[in-house]
Amino acid sequence: IIIKEFEMEKKKGILITSFGSANLNAHSLLNDFVKQVELNFSDAVVKNAFTSVFISKKLNDKGITVKSVQECLEDFAQAGILDVVIQQTNLATGKEYEEKIVKVAEKMRRIFNSLKIGKPLMYVGTASENEVNYTLLALALQKQFKNFDDCEFVFMGHGVKNRCLQEYKLLQSTFNKMKLPVFIGLMEECFSLEHIVECLAVKSKGRRIILMPLLFIAGGHVEQELLTDDKSSWKNRLKQAGYEVEVYPHGICENREVQEIYIGKIKKLL
């Protein structure tokens, strides 16, 4: 049985998609987020899919079954659930979103009554949409600052290879307008750590940095770049630049206000 019998009476489906993580703690946190969605939409069947074939295989090898977007959509269709919303957790659009979510959904759209795809947490809309959406996100992320005083905050995002993302520029601009001491860096392409260090040298008022992941879940990247003392890690490179560094090792899926933003996105689509 693909979907439990008591769930077959439900007529709506919600598919949460993510790149995934082979880190078991991060995987557990992702499941916690999915459970929050289930609590808010008790009249719908909620499923979770990974877009990374590599991550899915690693977890399957550990005895943890993870399905693809196509497999989950096939499950919904076979159970007669033909009104489905897909909400992806990638922070911005990119190859994973376009190739493994949008294209797959378009290919299968004809077998559903309704198949809708929610926008990423960060996307470029109209000027008025951007002001509302990025202010809401910045205020949610600001909640993570409440236990820290007299410091600057450096966010480490992932980014997309060969693409300098307007989305991150909009979020940085929003923090600037709010006069918050926040600097956003990316592992891919623009906003490199070197760029952040240059900005800190000009704008920073102190020598204490709180390093935070701008990632949905705190998985391998957080371990490799934020928590390790390896000389190439972001934490160590900031220390080498003369800063006192403290790490906030939590992905934004653990942020209750960010969870509420996602819940709001899904409600608008159902």
Tab-separated table of C-alpha atoms in Angstrom:
chain	number	residue	atom	x	y	z
A	1	ILE	CA	0.000	0.000	0.000
A	2	ILE	CA	1.592	3.250	-1.125
A	3	ILE	CA	-0.656	5.582	0.865
A	4	LYS	CA	-2.334	4.427	4.081
A	5	GLU	CA	-6.006	3.499	3.758
A	6	PHE	CA	-7.234	6.179	6.178
A	7	GLU	CA	-5.440	8.761	4.056
A	8	MET	CA	-7.197	7.686	0.847
A	9	GLU	CA	-10.296	9.624	1.952
A	10	LYS	CA	-8.253	12.839	1.738
A	11	LYS	CA	-8.577	14.529	-1.623
A	12	LYS	CA	-5.636	16.956	-1.525
A	13	GLY	CA	-1.918	16.307	-1.607
A	14	ILE	CA	1.074	18.389	-0.557
A	15	LEU	CA	4.549	17.479	-1.764
A	16	ILE	CA	7.495	19.044	0.047
A	17	THR	CA	10.646	18.869	-2.065
A	18	SER	CA	14.258	19.489	-1.098
A	19	PHE	CA	17.736	18.686	-2.342
A	20	GLY	CA	18.079	16.434	0.706
A	21	SER	CA	20.856	15.583	3.133
A	22	ALA	CA	22.637	12.350	4.008
A	23	ASN	CA	23.384	13.817	7.440
A	24	LEU	CA	20.976	11.911	9.699
A	25	ASN	CA	20.458	14.811	12.098
A	26	ALA	CA	19.654	17.153	9.213
A	27	HIS	CA	17.376	14.506	7.719
A	28	SER	CA	15.524	14.316	11.039
A	29	LEU	CA	15.093	18.112	11.103
A	30	LEU	CA	13.674	17.998	7.580
A	31	ASN	CA	11.174	15.368	8.733
A	32	ASP	CA	10.225	17.651	11.630
A	33	PHE	CA	9.417	20.398	9.129
A	34	VAL	CA	7.245	18.000	7.124
A	35	LYS	CA	5.404	17.089	10.341
A	36	GLN	CA	4.701	20.786	10.941
A	37	VAL	CA	3.119	20.939	7.494
A	38	GLU	CA	1.031	17.875	8.333
A	39	LEU	CA	-0.199	19.497	11.551
A	40	ASN	CA	-1.319	22.586	9.642
A	41	PHE	CA	-3.020	20.652	6.836
A	42	SER	CA	-4.679	17.663	8.477
A	43	ASP	CA	-7.104	17.353	5.542
A	44	ALA	CA	-4.273	16.668	3.086
A	45	VAL	CA	-1.790	13.868	2.474
A	46	VAL	CA	1.737	15.271	2.899
A	47	LYS	CA	4.723	13.616	1.265
A	48	ASN	CA	8.421	14.459	1.034
A	49	ALA	CA	10.715	14.084	-1.993
A	50	PHE	CA	14.437	14.645	-2.595
A	51	THR	CA	15.761	15.983	-5.892
A	52	SER	CA	19.287	14.625	-5.332
A	53	VAL	CA	19.650	11.089	-6.685
A	54	PHE	CA	23.029	10.787	-4.923
A	55	ILE	CA	21.605	11.718	-1.511
A	56	SER	CA	18.587	9.459	-1.992
A	57	LYS	CA	20.854	6.521	-2.814
A	58	LYS	CA	23.040	7.144	0.240
A	59	LEU	CA	19.992	7.159	2.518
A	60	ASN	CA	18.457	4.137	0.813
A	61	ASP	CA	21.734	2.301	1.441
A	62	LYS	CA	21.232	3.105	5.151
A	63	GLY	CA	17.714	1.660	5.054
A	64	ILE	CA	15.935	5.027	4.824
A	65	THR	CA	13.535	5.141	1.892
A	66	VAL	CA	13.433	8.430	0.028
A	67	LYS	CA	11.423	9.011	-3.135
A	68	SER	CA	11.836	11.341	-6.096
A	69	VAL	CA	9.340	14.005	-7.186
A	70	GLN	CA	8.067	11.767	-9.982
A	71	GLU	CA	7.627	8.764	-7.664
A	72	CYS	CA	5.651	10.821	-5.145
A	73	LEU	CA	3.412	12.283	-7.853
A	74	GLU	CA	2.796	8.779	-9.166
A	75	ASP	CA	1.795	7.697	-5.637
A	76	PHE	CA	-0.707	10.552	-5.389
A	77	ALA	CA	-2.213	9.708	-8.789
A	78	GLN	CA	-2.521	5.995	-7.989
A	79	ALA	CA	-4.319	6.867	-4.725
A	80	GLY	CA	-6.770	9.094	-6.579
A	81	ILE	CA	-5.402	12.312	-5.065
A	82	LEU	CA	-5.547	14.586	-8.083
A	83	ASP	CA	-5.285	18.057	-6.512
A	84	VAL	CA	-1.666	18.495	-5.491
A	85	VAL	CA	0.537	21.376	-4.374
A	86	ILE	CA	4.329	21.164	-4.650
A	87	GLN	CA	6.264	23.415	-2.282
A	88	GLN	CA	10.007	23.277	-2.732
A	89	THR	CA	12.441	24.294	-0.009
A	90	ASN	CA	15.316	25.437	-2.255
A	91	LEU	CA	15.772	29.054	-1.225
A	92	ALA	CA	16.011	30.320	-4.798
A	93	THR	CA	15.391	29.073	-8.315
A	94	GLY	CA	18.119	27.146	-10.098
A	95	LYS	CA	18.828	23.926	-11.970
A	96	GLU	CA	17.411	21.680	-9.230
A	97	TYR	CA	14.146	23.633	-9.250
A	98	GLU	CA	13.838	23.964	-13.011
A	99	GLU	CA	15.033	20.500	-14.086
A	100	LYS	CA	13.875	18.245	-11.247
A	101	ILE	CA	10.669	19.920	-10.088
A	102	VAL	CA	9.140	22.138	-12.784
A	103	LYS	CA	9.964	19.863	-15.754
A	104	VAL	CA	8.815	16.721	-13.940
A	105	ALA	CA	5.578	18.401	-12.858
A	106	GLU	CA	4.873	19.682	-16.376
A	107	LYS	CA	5.386	16.205	-17.774
A	108	MET	CA	2.817	14.765	-15.346
A	109	ARG	CA	0.380	17.685	-15.178
A	110	ARG	CA	-2.169	16.087	-17.553
A	111	ILE	CA	-3.032	13.292	-15.078
A	112	PHE	CA	-4.012	15.728	-12.297
A	113	ASN	CA	-7.021	17.981	-11.903
A	114	SER	CA	-4.762	20.611	-10.361
A	115	LEU	CA	-0.993	20.594	-9.916
A	116	LYS	CA	0.463	23.830	-8.531
A	117	ILE	CA	4.072	24.703	-7.723
A	118	GLY	CA	4.808	27.140	-4.908
A	119	LYS	CA	7.419	29.835	-5.396
A	120	PRO	CA	10.782	29.560	-3.587
A	121	LEU	CA	11.272	31.359	-0.292
A	122	MET	CA	13.354	33.917	-2.207
A	123	TYR	CA	12.206	34.901	-5.689
A	124	VAL	CA	12.207	38.048	-7.776
A	125	GLY	CA	8.708	39.469	-8.278
A	126	THR	CA	7.377	42.980	-8.735
A	127	ALA	CA	8.882	45.810	-6.692
A	128	SER	CA	5.942	45.769	-4.269
A	129	GLU	CA	6.046	41.959	-3.955
A	130	ASN	CA	9.781	42.065	-3.276
A	131	GLU	CA	9.389	44.678	-0.563
A	132	VAL	CA	6.734	42.634	1.248
A	133	ASN	CA	8.354	39.202	0.811
A	134	TYR	CA	11.941	40.136	1.627
A	135	THR	CA	10.938	42.281	4.607
A	136	LEU	CA	8.936	39.346	5.965
A	137	LEU	CA	11.925	37.025	5.523
A	138	ALA	CA	14.400	39.506	7.037
A	139	LEU	CA	12.159	39.973	10.091
A	140	ALA	CA	11.922	36.195	10.491
A	141	LEU	CA	15.711	35.803	10.299
A	142	GLN	CA	16.168	38.707	12.708
A	143	LYS	CA	14.526	36.545	15.399
A	144	GLN	CA	17.751	34.511	15.382
A	145	PHE	CA	19.713	37.570	16.554
A	146	LYS	CA	17.933	38.071	19.869
A	147	ASN	CA	20.500	36.329	22.087
A	148	PHE	CA	23.513	38.119	20.595
A	149	ASP	CA	24.740	41.623	21.433
A	150	ASP	CA	27.508	43.873	20.061
A	151	CYS	CA	28.290	41.783	16.989
A	152	GLU	CA	27.897	41.494	13.241
A	153	PHE	CA	26.102	38.619	11.533
A	154	VAL	CA	27.499	36.776	8.521
A	155	PHE	CA	25.112	34.472	6.656
A	156	MET	CA	26.536	31.667	4.532
A	157	GLY	CA	24.246	30.770	1.631
A	158	HIS	CA	24.756	28.219	-1.103
A	159	GLY	CA	24.124	30.155	-4.300
A	160	VAL	CA	23.982	28.729	-7.813
A	161	LYS	CA	27.005	28.035	-10.018
A	162	ASN	CA	27.473	30.445	-12.952
A	163	ARG	CA	24.721	32.711	-11.690
A	164	CYS	CA	24.898	35.803	-9.472
A	165	LEU	CA	21.550	35.729	-7.757
A	166	GLN	CA	19.388	38.810	-7.574
A	167	GLU	CA	17.494	37.159	-4.724
A	168	TYR	CA	20.441	37.428	-2.331
A	169	LYS	CA	21.038	41.022	-3.384
A	170	LEU	CA	17.432	41.848	-2.510
A	171	LEU	CA	17.754	40.229	0.919
A	172	GLN	CA	21.039	42.066	1.613
A	173	SER	CA	19.420	45.342	0.525
A	174	THR	CA	16.509	44.678	2.887
A	175	PHE	CA	18.843	44.118	5.834
A	176	ASN	CA	20.671	47.331	4.893
A	177	LYS	CA	17.404	49.307	4.869
A	178	MET	CA	16.608	47.887	8.323
A	179	LYS	CA	20.068	49.081	9.451
A	180	LEU	CA	20.983	45.605	10.657
A	181	PRO	CA	24.679	44.556	10.776
A	182	VAL	CA	24.212	41.650	8.369
A	183	PHE	CA	26.501	40.439	5.557
A	184	ILE	CA	25.426	37.693	3.149
A	185	GLY	CA	28.024	35.463	1.521
A	186	LEU	CA	27.654	32.526	-0.874
A	187	MET	CA	29.635	29.360	-1.456
A	188	GLU	CA	28.947	29.608	-5.200
A	189	GLU	CA	29.777	32.575	-7.439
A	190	CYS	CA	29.179	36.160	-6.232
A	191	PHE	CA	29.266	37.360	-2.614
A	192	SER	CA	32.374	35.312	-1.822
A	193	LEU	CA	33.813	35.224	1.683
A	194	GLU	CA	36.652	37.443	0.456
A	195	HIS	CA	34.052	40.026	-0.535
A	196	ILE	CA	32.451	39.744	2.922
A	197	VAL	CA	35.803	40.281	4.659
A	198	GLU	CA	36.343	43.418	2.557
A	199	CYS	CA	32.875	44.704	3.529
A	200	LEU	CA	33.513	43.952	7.187
A	201	ALA	CA	36.780	45.888	7.073
A	202	VAL	CA	34.893	48.961	5.839
A	203	LYS	CA	31.565	48.706	7.688
A	204	SER	CA	32.139	46.599	10.798
A	205	LYS	CA	32.108	48.380	14.142
A	206	GLY	CA	33.482	45.463	16.139
A	207	ARG	CA	35.519	42.290	15.918
A	208	ARG	CA	32.839	39.748	16.931
A	209	ILE	CA	31.083	37.738	14.211
A	210	ILE	CA	28.108	35.390	14.518
A	211	LEU	CA	28.283	32.992	11.586
A	212	MET	CA	24.895	31.601	10.497
A	213	PRO	CA	23.842	29.271	7.676
A	214	LEU	CA	21.402	30.736	5.157
A	215	LEU	CA	20.455	27.181	4.267
A	216	PHE	CA	17.195	25.300	4.742
A	217	ILE	CA	18.780	22.522	6.798
A	218	ALA	CA	22.071	22.416	8.672
A	219	GLY	CA	23.771	19.470	6.977
A	220	GLY	CA	27.166	18.779	5.467
A	221	HIS	CA	27.902	22.372	4.444
A	222	VAL	CA	27.484	23.555	8.035
A	223	GLU	CA	29.798	20.827	9.294
A	224	GLN	CA	32.432	21.512	6.627
A	225	GLU	CA	32.360	25.309	6.501
A	226	LEU	CA	31.060	26.560	9.845
A	227	LEU	CA	31.872	24.030	12.554
A	228	THR	CA	35.246	22.648	11.465
A	229	ASP	CA	38.597	24.235	12.260
A	230	ASP	CA	39.939	23.305	8.822
A	231	LYS	CA	42.045	26.175	7.476
A	232	SER	CA	39.761	26.593	4.421
A	233	SER	CA	36.516	26.803	6.422
A	234	TRP	CA	34.603	30.062	6.687
A	235	LYS	CA	34.997	30.026	10.460
A	236	ASN	CA	38.768	29.680	10.332
A	237	ARG	CA	39.206	32.216	7.515
A	238	LEU	CA	37.248	34.823	9.478
A	239	LYS	CA	39.380	34.067	12.521
A	240	GLN	CA	42.487	34.511	10.403
A	241	ALA	CA	41.116	37.914	9.383
A	242	GLY	CA	41.163	38.879	13.053
A	243	TYR	CA	37.577	38.284	14.134
A	244	GLU	CA	36.174	36.462	17.135
A	245	VAL	CA	33.757	33.943	15.588
A	246	GLU	CA	30.770	32.169	17.088
A	247	VAL	CA	28.674	29.733	15.050
A	248	TYR	CA	24.894	29.487	15.102
A	249	PRO	CA	24.546	25.943	13.699
A	250	HIS	CA	20.858	25.889	12.776
A	251	GLY	CA	19.223	25.824	9.361
A	252	ILE	CA	16.314	28.152	8.733
A	253	CYS	CA	13.834	25.248	8.719
A	254	GLU	CA	14.186	25.373	12.521
A	255	ASN	CA	13.060	29.009	12.571
A	256	ARG	CA	9.373	29.091	13.554
A	257	GLU	CA	8.714	32.337	11.664
A	258	VAL	CA	10.254	30.895	8.493
A	259	GLN	CA	8.063	27.809	8.911
A	260	GLU	CA	5.039	30.112	9.032
A	261	ILE	CA	6.091	31.757	5.757
A	262	TYR	CA	6.105	28.346	4.071
A	263	ILE	CA	2.742	27.433	5.625
A	264	GLY	CA	1.349	30.697	4.241
A	265	LYS	CA	2.659	29.864	0.745
A	266	ILE	CA	0.923	26.487	0.793
A	267	LYS	CA	-2.360	27.944	2.090
A	268	LYS	CA	-2.470	30.369	-0.853
A	269	LEU	CA	-2.191	27.472	-3.303
A	270	LEU	CA	-4.732	25.082	-1.787
